[in-house]
mmCIF file of C-alpha atoms and ligand atoms in Angstrom:
data_model
loop_
_atom_site.group_PDB
_atom_site.id
_atom_site.type_symbol
_atom_site.label_atom_id
_atom_site.label_comp_id
_atom_site.label_asym_id
_atom_site.label_seq_id
_atom_site.Cartn_x
_atom_site.Cartn_y
_atom_site.Cartn_z
ATOM 1 C CA MET A 7 -12.699 20.426 21.111
ATOM 2 C CA LYS A 8 -11.233 17.376 19.392
ATOM 3 C CA LYS A 9 -9.206 17.872 16.248
ATOM 4 C CA ILE A 10 -9.249 15.806 13.085
ATOM 5 C CA THR A 11 -6.484 15.788 10.486
ATOM 6 C CA LEU A 12 -7.271 14.889 6.881
ATOM 7 C CA VAL A 13 -4.095 13.705 5.164
ATOM 8 C CA VAL A 14 -4.410 14.111 1.385
ATOM 9 C CA PRO A 15 -1.594 12.833 -0.872
ATOM 10 C CA CYS A 16 -1.598 14.721 -4.171
ATOM 11 C CA PHE A 17 0.307 13.906 -7.318
ATOM 12 C CA ASN A 18 -0.719 15.954 -10.359
ATOM 13 C CA GLU A 19 -4.199 16.655 -9.021
ATOM 14 C CA GLN A 20 -4.774 20.192 -10.314
ATOM 15 C CA GLU A 21 -8.224 19.351 -11.705
ATOM 16 C CA ALA A 22 -9.527 17.354 -8.761
ATOM 17 C CA LEU A 23 -8.028 19.444 -5.948
ATOM 18 C CA PRO A 24 -10.444 22.430 -5.980
ATOM 19 C CA ILE A 25 -13.441 20.040 -6.056
ATOM 20 C CA PHE A 26 -12.045 18.024 -3.169
ATOM 21 C CA TYR A 27 -11.266 21.138 -1.147
ATOM 22 C CA ARG A 28 -14.793 22.502 -1.586
ATOM 23 C CA GLU A 29 -16.444 19.219 -0.605
ATOM 24 C CA ALA A 30 -14.162 18.451 2.327
ATOM 25 C CA THR A 31 -14.522 21.964 3.757
ATOM 26 C CA SER A 32 -18.290 21.894 3.555
ATOM 27 C CA VAL A 33 -18.378 18.530 5.371
ATOM 28 C CA MET A 34 -15.979 19.779 8.033
ATOM 29 C CA LYS A 35 -18.147 22.858 8.647
ATOM 30 C CA GLU A 36 -21.109 20.563 9.371
ATOM 31 C CA ILE A 37 -19.402 18.805 12.273
ATOM 32 C CA GLU A 38 -18.194 20.142 15.573
ATOM 33 C CA TYR A 39 -14.531 19.395 15.364
ATOM 34 C CA GLU A 40 -11.445 21.435 14.845
ATOM 35 C CA TYR A 41 -9.848 20.297 11.635
ATOM 36 C CA GLU A 42 -6.738 20.493 9.553
ATOM 37 C CA LEU A 43 -6.441 19.641 5.862
ATOM 38 C CA LEU A 44 -2.892 18.389 5.462
ATOM 39 C CA PHE A 45 -2.051 18.142 1.765
ATOM 40 C CA ILE A 46 1.105 16.335 0.742
ATOM 41 C CA ASN A 47 2.310 17.458 -2.664
ATOM 42 C CA ASP A 48 4.193 14.424 -3.898
ATOM 43 C CA GLY A 49 6.395 16.087 -6.525
ATOM 44 C CA SER A 50 3.555 17.142 -8.838
ATOM 45 C CA LYS A 51 4.604 18.485 -12.215
ATOM 46 C CA ASP A 52 1.404 20.490 -12.787
ATOM 47 C CA ASN A 53 -0.110 23.397 -10.847
ATOM 48 C CA THR A 54 -0.974 21.387 -7.735
ATOM 49 C CA LEU A 55 1.473 23.274 -5.497
ATOM 50 C CA LYS A 56 0.325 26.647 -6.813
ATOM 51 C CA ILE A 57 -3.304 25.779 -6.082
ATOM 52 C CA LEU A 58 -2.380 24.516 -2.610
ATOM 53 C CA LYS A 59 -0.590 27.765 -1.814
ATOM 54 C CA GLU A 60 -3.574 29.804 -2.979
ATOM 55 C CA ILE A 61 -5.959 27.803 -0.819
ATOM 56 C CA ALA A 62 -3.597 27.953 2.165
ATOM 57 C CA ASN A 63 -3.404 31.747 1.887
ATOM 58 C CA THR A 64 -7.138 32.089 2.372
ATOM 59 C CA ASP A 65 -7.827 29.237 4.782
ATOM 60 C CA LYS A 66 -5.933 28.772 8.037
ATOM 61 C CA ASN A 67 -7.080 25.150 8.280
ATOM 62 C CA VAL A 68 -5.052 24.243 5.221
ATOM 63 C CA ARG A 69 -1.482 23.011 5.587
ATOM 64 C CA TYR A 70 0.742 21.607 2.885
ATOM 65 C CA ILE A 71 4.014 19.741 2.778
ATOM 66 C CA SER A 72 5.679 19.698 -0.603
ATOM 67 C CA PHE A 73 8.259 17.031 -1.498
ATOM 68 C CA SER A 74 11.411 17.664 -3.503
ATOM 69 C CA ARG A 75 10.309 14.989 -6.021
ATOM 70 C CA ASN A 76 7.780 12.196 -6.426
ATOM 71 C CA PHE A 77 8.319 9.711 -3.588
ATOM 72 C CA GLY A 78 5.100 7.716 -4.064
ATOM 73 C CA LYS A 79 1.783 7.575 -2.226
ATOM 74 C CA GLU A 80 3.216 5.438 0.577
ATOM 75 C CA ALA A 81 5.838 8.071 1.435
ATOM 76 C CA ALA A 82 3.202 10.804 1.181
ATOM 77 C CA MET A 83 0.917 8.992 3.625
ATOM 78 C CA TYR A 84 3.823 8.434 6.008
ATOM 79 C CA ALA A 85 4.692 12.141 5.895
ATOM 80 C CA GLY A 86 1.051 12.874 6.705
ATOM 81 C CA PHE A 87 0.982 10.500 9.675
ATOM 82 C CA CYS A 88 4.294 11.840 11.027
ATOM 83 C CA ASN A 89 3.096 15.441 10.898
ATOM 84 C CA ALA A 90 -0.604 15.171 11.692
ATOM 85 C CA ASP A 91 -1.503 16.560 15.084
ATOM 86 C CA GLY A 92 -5.205 15.691 15.238
ATOM 87 C CA ASP A 93 -6.779 13.375 17.832
ATOM 88 C CA TYR A 94 -8.213 11.564 14.843
ATOM 89 C CA VAL A 95 -6.395 11.164 11.543
ATOM 90 C CA THR A 96 -7.679 10.045 8.174
ATOM 91 C CA VAL A 97 -6.073 9.557 4.741
ATOM 92 C CA MET A 98 -8.090 10.513 1.680
ATOM 93 C CA ASP A 99 -7.425 10.541 -2.044
ATOM 94 C CA ALA A 100 -7.730 13.911 -3.714
ATOM 95 C CA ASP A 101 -9.858 12.509 -6.548
ATOM 96 C CA MET A 102 -13.136 12.154 -4.562
ATOM 97 C CA GLN A 103 -12.993 8.347 -4.735
ATOM 98 C CA ASP A 104 -13.015 8.582 -0.939
ATOM 99 C CA PRO A 105 -16.178 10.650 -0.413
ATOM 100 C CA PRO A 106 -15.690 13.235 2.370
ATOM 101 C CA SER A 107 -19.365 12.872 3.344
ATOM 102 C CA LEU A 108 -18.595 9.375 4.700
ATOM 103 C CA LEU A 109 -16.528 11.033 7.414
ATOM 104 C CA ILE A 110 -19.677 11.998 9.283
ATOM 105 C CA ASP A 111 -20.700 8.349 9.727
ATOM 106 C CA MET A 112 -17.141 7.329 10.462
ATOM 107 C CA LEU A 113 -16.865 9.887 13.258
ATOM 108 C CA LYS A 114 -20.150 8.705 14.779
ATOM 109 C CA ILE A 115 -18.876 5.123 14.860
ATOM 110 C CA ILE A 116 -15.480 5.960 16.329
ATOM 111 C CA GLU A 117 -17.056 8.205 18.982
ATOM 112 C CA THR A 118 -18.948 5.214 20.402
ATOM 113 C CA GLY A 119 -15.575 4.195 21.819
ATOM 114 C CA GLU A 120 -15.973 0.599 20.680
ATOM 115 C CA TYR A 121 -13.483 0.922 17.834
ATOM 116 C CA ASP A 122 -10.016 2.390 17.332
ATOM 117 C CA SER A 123 -10.478 2.869 13.629
ATOM 118 C CA VAL A 124 -13.176 2.945 10.984
ATOM 119 C CA ALA A 125 -11.961 1.656 7.641
ATOM 120 C CA THR A 126 -13.698 1.649 4.292
ATOM 121 C CA ARG A 127 -14.116 -1.333 2.032
ATOM 122 C CA ARG A 128 -15.541 -1.030 -1.439
ATOM 123 C CA VAL A 129 -18.204 -3.572 -2.258
ATOM 124 C CA ASN A 130 -17.904 -3.303 -6.024
ATOM 125 C CA ARG A 131 -15.096 -2.698 -8.432
ATOM 126 C CA ASP A 132 -17.088 -0.804 -11.065
ATOM 127 C CA GLY A 133 -15.077 1.274 -13.461
ATOM 128 C CA GLU A 134 -12.062 -1.004 -13.145
ATOM 129 C CA PRO A 135 -10.722 -3.256 -15.918
ATOM 130 C CA PRO A 136 -11.849 -6.887 -15.265
ATOM 131 C CA ILE A 137 -8.285 -8.188 -15.520
ATOM 132 C CA ARG A 138 -7.202 -5.796 -12.744
ATOM 133 C CA SER A 139 -10.094 -6.961 -10.522
ATOM 134 C CA TRP A 140 -9.207 -10.609 -11.170
ATOM 135 C CA PHE A 141 -5.571 -10.114 -10.176
ATOM 136 C CA ALA A 142 -6.577 -8.041 -7.151
ATOM 137 C CA LYS A 143 -8.861 -10.843 -5.906
ATOM 138 C CA ARG A 144 -6.128 -13.486 -6.354
ATOM 139 C CA PHE A 145 -3.637 -11.219 -4.582
ATOM 140 C CA TYR A 146 -5.838 -10.736 -1.515
ATOM 141 C CA SER A 147 -6.630 -14.424 -1.134
ATOM 142 C CA LEU A 148 -2.924 -15.313 -1.533
ATOM 143 C CA ILE A 149 -1.503 -12.743 0.869
ATOM 144 C CA ASN A 150 -4.021 -13.636 3.560
ATOM 145 C CA LYS A 151 -2.972 -17.264 3.333
ATOM 146 C CA ILE A 152 0.756 -16.641 3.548
ATOM 147 C CA SER A 153 1.126 -13.719 5.940
ATOM 148 C CA ASP A 154 -0.065 -12.804 9.410
ATOM 149 C CA ALA A 155 -1.210 -9.339 8.391
ATOM 150 C CA ASP A 156 -4.982 -9.390 8.023
ATOM 151 C CA ILE A 157 -5.674 -7.664 4.697
ATOM 152 C CA VAL A 158 -9.304 -7.235 3.679
ATOM 153 C CA ASP A 159 -10.253 -7.531 -0.010
ATOM 154 C CA GLY A 160 -11.344 -4.181 -1.350
ATOM 155 C CA ALA A 161 -9.932 -2.265 1.634
ATOM 156 C CA ARG A 162 -9.101 1.337 0.789
ATOM 157 C CA ASP A 163 -6.420 3.381 2.493
ATOM 158 C CA PHE A 164 -9.277 5.698 3.514
ATOM 159 C CA ARG A 165 -9.763 5.120 7.228
ATOM 160 C CA LEU A 166 -10.272 7.204 10.324
ATOM 161 C CA MET A 167 -7.905 6.365 13.162
ATOM 162 C CA LYS A 168 -7.356 7.291 16.768
ATOM 163 C CA ARG A 169 -4.086 8.856 17.823
ATOM 164 C CA GLU A 170 -2.781 5.616 19.414
ATOM 165 C CA MET A 171 -3.094 3.834 16.106
ATOM 166 C CA VAL A 172 -1.368 6.637 14.200
ATOM 167 C CA ASN A 173 1.505 6.545 16.691
ATOM 168 C CA ALA A 174 1.865 2.819 16.064
ATOM 169 C CA ILE A 175 2.033 3.419 12.297
ATOM 170 C CA VAL A 176 4.632 6.160 12.706
ATOM 171 C CA ALA A 177 6.701 3.757 14.821
ATOM 172 C CA MET A 178 6.781 1.322 11.869
ATOM 173 C CA GLY A 179 9.583 3.208 10.147
ATOM 174 C CA GLU A 180 10.392 0.686 7.408
ATOM 175 C CA THR A 181 11.527 2.045 4.058
ATOM 176 C CA ASN A 182 9.563 -0.476 1.960
ATOM 177 C CA ARG A 183 6.074 0.482 2.995
ATOM 178 C CA PHE A 184 2.869 -1.390 2.268
ATOM 179 C CA SER A 185 0.233 0.431 4.280
ATOM 180 C CA LYS A 186 -2.585 -2.079 3.829
ATOM 181 C CA GLY A 187 -0.317 -4.645 5.477
ATOM 182 C CA ILE A 188 0.829 -2.222 8.172
ATOM 183 C CA PHE A 189 -2.770 -1.360 9.143
ATOM 184 C CA GLY A 190 -3.557 -5.055 9.484
ATOM 185 C CA TRP A 191 -0.330 -5.937 11.272
ATOM 186 C CA ILE A 192 -0.623 -3.364 14.069
ATOM 187 C CA GLY A 193 -4.045 -4.728 15.037
ATOM 188 C CA PHE A 194 -6.537 -2.537 16.983
ATOM 189 C CA ARG A 195 -10.316 -2.819 16.756
ATOM 190 C CA THR A 196 -11.484 -1.863 13.270
ATOM 191 C CA TYR A 197 -15.007 -1.298 12.026
ATOM 192 C CA TRP A 198 -15.441 -1.999 8.286
ATOM 193 C CA LEU A 199 -17.711 0.375 6.475
ATOM 194 C CA PRO A 200 -18.779 -0.866 3.015
ATOM 195 C CA TYR A 201 -19.375 1.642 0.253
ATOM 196 C CA GLU A 202 -19.884 1.744 -3.495
ATOM 197 C CA ASN A 203 -16.839 2.502 -5.589
ATOM 198 C CA THR A 204 -16.999 5.654 -7.692
ATOM 199 C CA GLU A 205 -14.834 6.869 -10.530
ATOM 200 C CA ARG A 206 -12.410 9.737 -9.945
ATOM 201 C CA VAL A 207 -13.936 13.175 -10.640
ATOM 202 C CA ALA A 208 -11.089 14.502 -12.761
ATOM 203 C CA GLY A 209 -7.562 13.686 -13.861
ATOM 204 C CA THR A 210 -6.261 10.154 -14.395
ATOM 205 C CA THR A 211 -5.182 7.282 -12.172
ATOM 206 C CA LYS A 212 -1.484 7.207 -11.308
ATOM 207 C CA TRP A 213 -1.317 3.407 -11.401
ATOM 208 C CA ASN A 214 -0.921 1.116 -14.343
ATOM 209 C CA PHE A 215 -1.024 -2.663 -14.372
ATOM 210 C CA TRP A 216 2.725 -3.081 -13.832
ATOM 211 C CA SER A 217 3.028 -0.573 -11.018
ATOM 212 C CA LEU A 218 0.162 -2.396 -9.265
ATOM 213 C CA PHE A 219 1.791 -5.763 -9.932
ATOM 214 C CA LYS A 220 5.065 -4.515 -8.435
ATOM 215 C CA TYR A 221 3.155 -3.096 -5.462
ATOM 216 C CA ALA A 222 1.512 -6.505 -4.918
ATOM 217 C CA ILE A 223 4.906 -8.262 -4.997
ATOM 218 C CA ASP A 224 6.175 -5.660 -2.488
ATOM 219 C CA GLY A 225 3.232 -6.479 -0.244
ATOM 220 C CA ILE A 226 4.023 -10.181 -0.337
ATOM 221 C CA ILE A 227 7.775 -9.767 0.244
ATOM 222 C CA ASN A 228 7.195 -7.273 3.077
ATOM 223 C CA PHE A 229 4.653 -9.342 4.963
ATOM 224 C CA SER A 230 5.454 -12.953 4.260
ATOM 225 C CA GLU A 231 8.404 -15.292 4.243
ATOM 226 C CA ALA A 232 6.410 -18.008 2.477
ATOM 227 C CA PRO A 233 8.200 -17.556 -0.894
ATOM 228 C CA LEU A 234 11.489 -18.423 0.852
ATOM 229 C CA ASP A 235 9.879 -21.548 2.317
ATOM 230 C CA ILE A 236 8.555 -22.501 -1.099
ATOM 231 C CA ALA A 237 12.072 -22.138 -2.532
ATOM 232 C CA SER A 238 13.416 -24.490 0.165
ATOM 233 C CA TRP A 239 10.633 -27.010 -0.458
ATOM 234 C CA PHE A 240 11.376 -26.953 -4.189
ATOM 235 C CA GLY A 241 14.983 -27.766 -3.353
ATOM 236 C CA ILE A 242 14.026 -30.663 -1.083
ATOM 237 C CA ALA A 243 11.536 -32.082 -3.595
ATOM 238 C CA MET A 244 14.105 -31.891 -6.402
ATOM 239 C CA THR A 245 16.776 -33.672 -4.317
ATOM 240 C CA PHE A 246 14.284 -36.408 -3.505
ATOM 241 C CA LEU A 247 13.319 -36.830 -7.182
ATOM 242 C CA ALA A 248 16.983 -36.923 -8.220
ATOM 243 C CA PHE A 249 17.625 -39.640 -5.634
ATOM 244 C CA ILE A 250 14.784 -41.797 -6.983
ATOM 245 C CA PHE A 251 16.037 -41.218 -10.519
ATOM 246 C CA LEU A 252 19.518 -42.354 -9.462
ATOM 247 C CA ILE A 253 18.164 -45.604 -8.039
ATOM 248 C CA LEU A 254 16.171 -46.199 -11.227
ATOM 249 C CA ILE A 255 19.304 -45.732 -13.352
ATOM 250 C CA ILE A 256 21.335 -48.141 -11.189
ATOM 251 C CA VAL A 257 18.583 -50.750 -11.357
ATOM 252 C CA ARG A 258 18.292 -50.316 -15.134
ATOM 253 C CA LYS A 259 22.064 -50.655 -15.560
ATOM 254 C CA LEU A 260 22.108 -53.865 -13.496
ATOM 255 C CA CYS A 261 19.135 -55.421 -15.293
ATOM 256 C CA PHE A 262 19.541 -54.227 -18.893
ATOM 257 C CA GLY A 263 23.141 -53.063 -19.336
ATOM 258 C CA ASP A 264 23.821 -49.413 -20.317
ATOM 259 C CA PRO A 265 22.772 -48.455 -23.834
ATOM 260 C CA VAL A 266 23.568 -44.762 -24.448
ATOM 261 C CA ALA A 267 20.195 -43.123 -24.832
ATOM 262 C CA GLY A 268 18.157 -40.317 -23.406
ATOM 263 C CA TRP A 269 20.108 -37.184 -24.373
ATOM 264 C CA ALA A 270 16.990 -35.163 -24.923
ATOM 265 C CA SER A 271 15.506 -36.131 -21.591
ATOM 266 C CA THR A 272 18.801 -35.304 -19.822
ATOM 267 C CA ILE A 273 18.865 -31.810 -21.316
ATOM 268 C CA CYS A 274 15.214 -31.311 -20.353
ATOM 269 C CA VAL A 275 15.943 -32.207 -16.755
ATOM 270 C CA ILE A 276 19.007 -29.942 -16.628
ATOM 271 C CA VAL A 277 17.100 -26.988 -18.076
ATOM 272 C CA PHE A 278 14.156 -27.599 -15.752
ATOM 273 C CA ILE A 279 16.319 -27.748 -12.642
ATOM 274 C CA GLY A 280 18.349 -24.758 -13.834
ATOM 275 C CA GLY A 281 15.120 -22.797 -14.201
ATOM 276 C CA ILE A 282 13.966 -23.656 -10.713
ATOM 277 C CA GLN A 283 17.356 -22.735 -9.288
ATOM 278 C CA LEU A 284 17.295 -19.354 -10.976
ATOM 279 C CA PHE A 285 13.725 -18.764 -9.806
ATOM 280 C CA CYS A 286 14.687 -19.571 -6.204
ATOM 281 C CA MET A 287 17.736 -17.335 -6.429
ATOM 282 C CA GLY A 288 15.484 -14.583 -7.747
ATOM 283 C CA VAL A 289 13.147 -15.005 -4.779
ATOM 284 C CA MET A 290 16.062 -14.800 -2.365
ATOM 285 C CA GLY A 291 17.400 -11.833 -4.306
ATOM 286 C CA GLN A 292 14.121 -9.997 -3.693
ATOM 287 C CA TYR A 293 14.501 -10.392 0.049
ATOM 288 C CA ILE A 294 18.174 -9.417 -0.019
ATOM 289 C CA ALA A 295 17.334 -6.332 -2.088
ATOM 290 C CA LYS A 296 14.691 -5.278 0.465
ATOM 291 C CA ASN A 297 17.198 -5.857 3.228
ATOM 292 C CA TYR A 298 19.721 -3.709 1.358
ATOM 293 C CA SER A 299 17.354 -0.792 0.906
ATOM 294 C CA GLU A 300 16.270 -0.994 4.563
ATOM 295 C CA SER A 301 19.883 -1.034 5.771
ATOM 296 C CA LYS A 302 20.707 2.195 3.937
ATOM 297 C CA HIS A 303 18.262 4.055 6.179
ATOM 298 C CA ARG A 304 17.505 6.600 3.505
ATOM 299 C CA PRO A 305 14.841 9.170 4.333
ATOM 300 C CA HIS A 306 11.280 8.279 3.345
ATOM 301 C CA TYR A 307 10.810 11.700 1.784
ATOM 302 C CA ILE A 308 12.520 15.086 1.464
ATOM 303 C CA VAL A 309 10.557 18.246 2.105
ATOM 304 C CA ALA A 310 11.187 21.160 -0.240
ATOM 305 C CA GLU A 311 8.664 23.568 1.290
ATOM 306 C CA THR A 312 5.816 23.673 3.764
ATOM 307 C CA ASN A 313 3.588 26.056 5.701
ATOM 308 C CA LYS A 314 3.383 23.715 8.688
ATOM 309 C CA LEU A 315 5.518 24.252 11.772
ATOM 310 C CA ASN A 316 8.055 21.711 13.049
ATOM 311 C CA VAL A 317 8.223 19.606 9.911
ATOM 312 C CA GLU A 318 11.566 17.863 9.673
ATOM 313 C CA GLU A 319 13.029 18.566 6.279
ATOM 314 C CA ILE A 320 14.367 15.095 5.869
ATOM 315 C CA ASN A 321 12.563 12.040 7.209
HETATM 316 N N1 UDP B 401 -0.657 9.706 -5.309
HETATM 317 C C1 UDP B 401 0.494 10.228 -4.736
HETATM 318 N N2 UDP B 401 1.708 9.852 -5.243
HETATM 319 C C2 UDP B 401 1.832 8.975 -6.281
HETATM 320 C C3 UDP B 401 0.646 8.419 -6.824
HETATM 321 C C4 UDP B 401 -0.580 8.806 -6.324
HETATM 322 O O1 UDP B 401 0.425 11.021 -3.810
HETATM 323 O O2 UDP B 401 2.968 8.686 -6.690
HETATM 324 C C5 UDP B 401 -1.981 10.127 -4.787
HETATM 325 C C6 UDP B 401 -2.948 10.651 -5.834
HETATM 326 O O3 UDP B 401 -2.762 12.044 -6.064
HETATM 327 C C7 UDP B 401 -4.298 10.348 -5.218
HETATM 328 C C8 UDP B 401 -4.027 9.074 -4.432
HETATM 329 O O4 UDP B 401 -2.611 8.997 -4.256
HETATM 330 O O5 UDP B 401 -4.736 11.368 -4.327
HETATM 331 C C9 UDP B 401 -4.528 7.834 -5.152
HETATM 332 O O6 UDP B 401 -4.050 7.789 -6.464
HETATM 333 P P1 UDP B 401 -4.952 7.317 -7.691
HETATM 334 O O7 UDP B 401 -6.297 7.940 -7.591
HETATM 335 O O8 UDP B 401 -4.158 7.565 -8.935
HETATM 336 O O9 UDP B 401 -5.030 5.759 -7.407
HETATM 337 P P2 UDP B 401 -6.312 4.804 -7.623
HETATM 338 O O10 UDP B 401 -7.472 5.463 -6.931
HETATM 339 O O11 UDP B 401 -6.491 4.724 -9.098
HETATM 340 O O12 UDP B 401 -5.909 3.516 -6.985
HETATM 341 MG MG1 MG B 402 -8.163 7.292 -7.218
#
């Protein structure tokens, strides 16, 4: 019998966890697959770990890996992929925004053999602040223009994947992870399943506007070198403008003499160019900083405790 692993990153999910567990288990009982619920406790400060241990004591299909601190959802998903042993693997949020009942349809589609993964895409952004939706839309159209990773607007991390695809993700061992980009970059045949967005059942979102903004910048830096090109083009355009300006000044001097004027405009130009230079240095700094953190080869996460066999404590 084929096995399916549900990877569930959890960060302070004590309210939502029991609801998710009940739902997911009842869906899994409906289908004829072996299954494993692999919860990743990402340094929760509430009773998440306690609840996980209680569930694991009564249900042999439940495994948990608990981190030594909060490493972020990306690290939690990576830990799940590295330690999942199912033939099919899926990532799901613990807050029921990824409805477990969809798994039944997803399994049917993947079993046809025509696709290597079934991914979900929300068709509406109800329950989200309009400003967040606006920025999200701009982000997706921008990143698709400037990178070769194919990132679909509204794509969730919730997707069912075959083992080959999971192996490819595990092989992408970069420290700065942006999973939506990684899924797109590795390729494979993906079926997009649209569904209506729902609000989380309990607890609160772990993202605020700035953390999402930083995540979007990470996505761009990790999957595109276009900002570096833009910085170079700025430089070239400025040199060209300065050259024209120089010719104009020489011509003016020859025709009209050299009255001392134009202090204000000179300062404006200096400040403008200084600003662009700092901006370009900042862009380069972003790439160098990413390079620096990659070169340290720090572990993606540190495991404090687990009930799963063969989990490396540091990865
Ligand atoms: N999550 C995590 N580590 C974090 C932040 C979030 O493991 O540092 C988990 C969280 O418990 C949830 C999932 O990632 O299961 C998605 O988080 P959330 O629902 O807050 O994000 P949203 O749905 O609002 O984008
Ligand atoms: Mg959520």
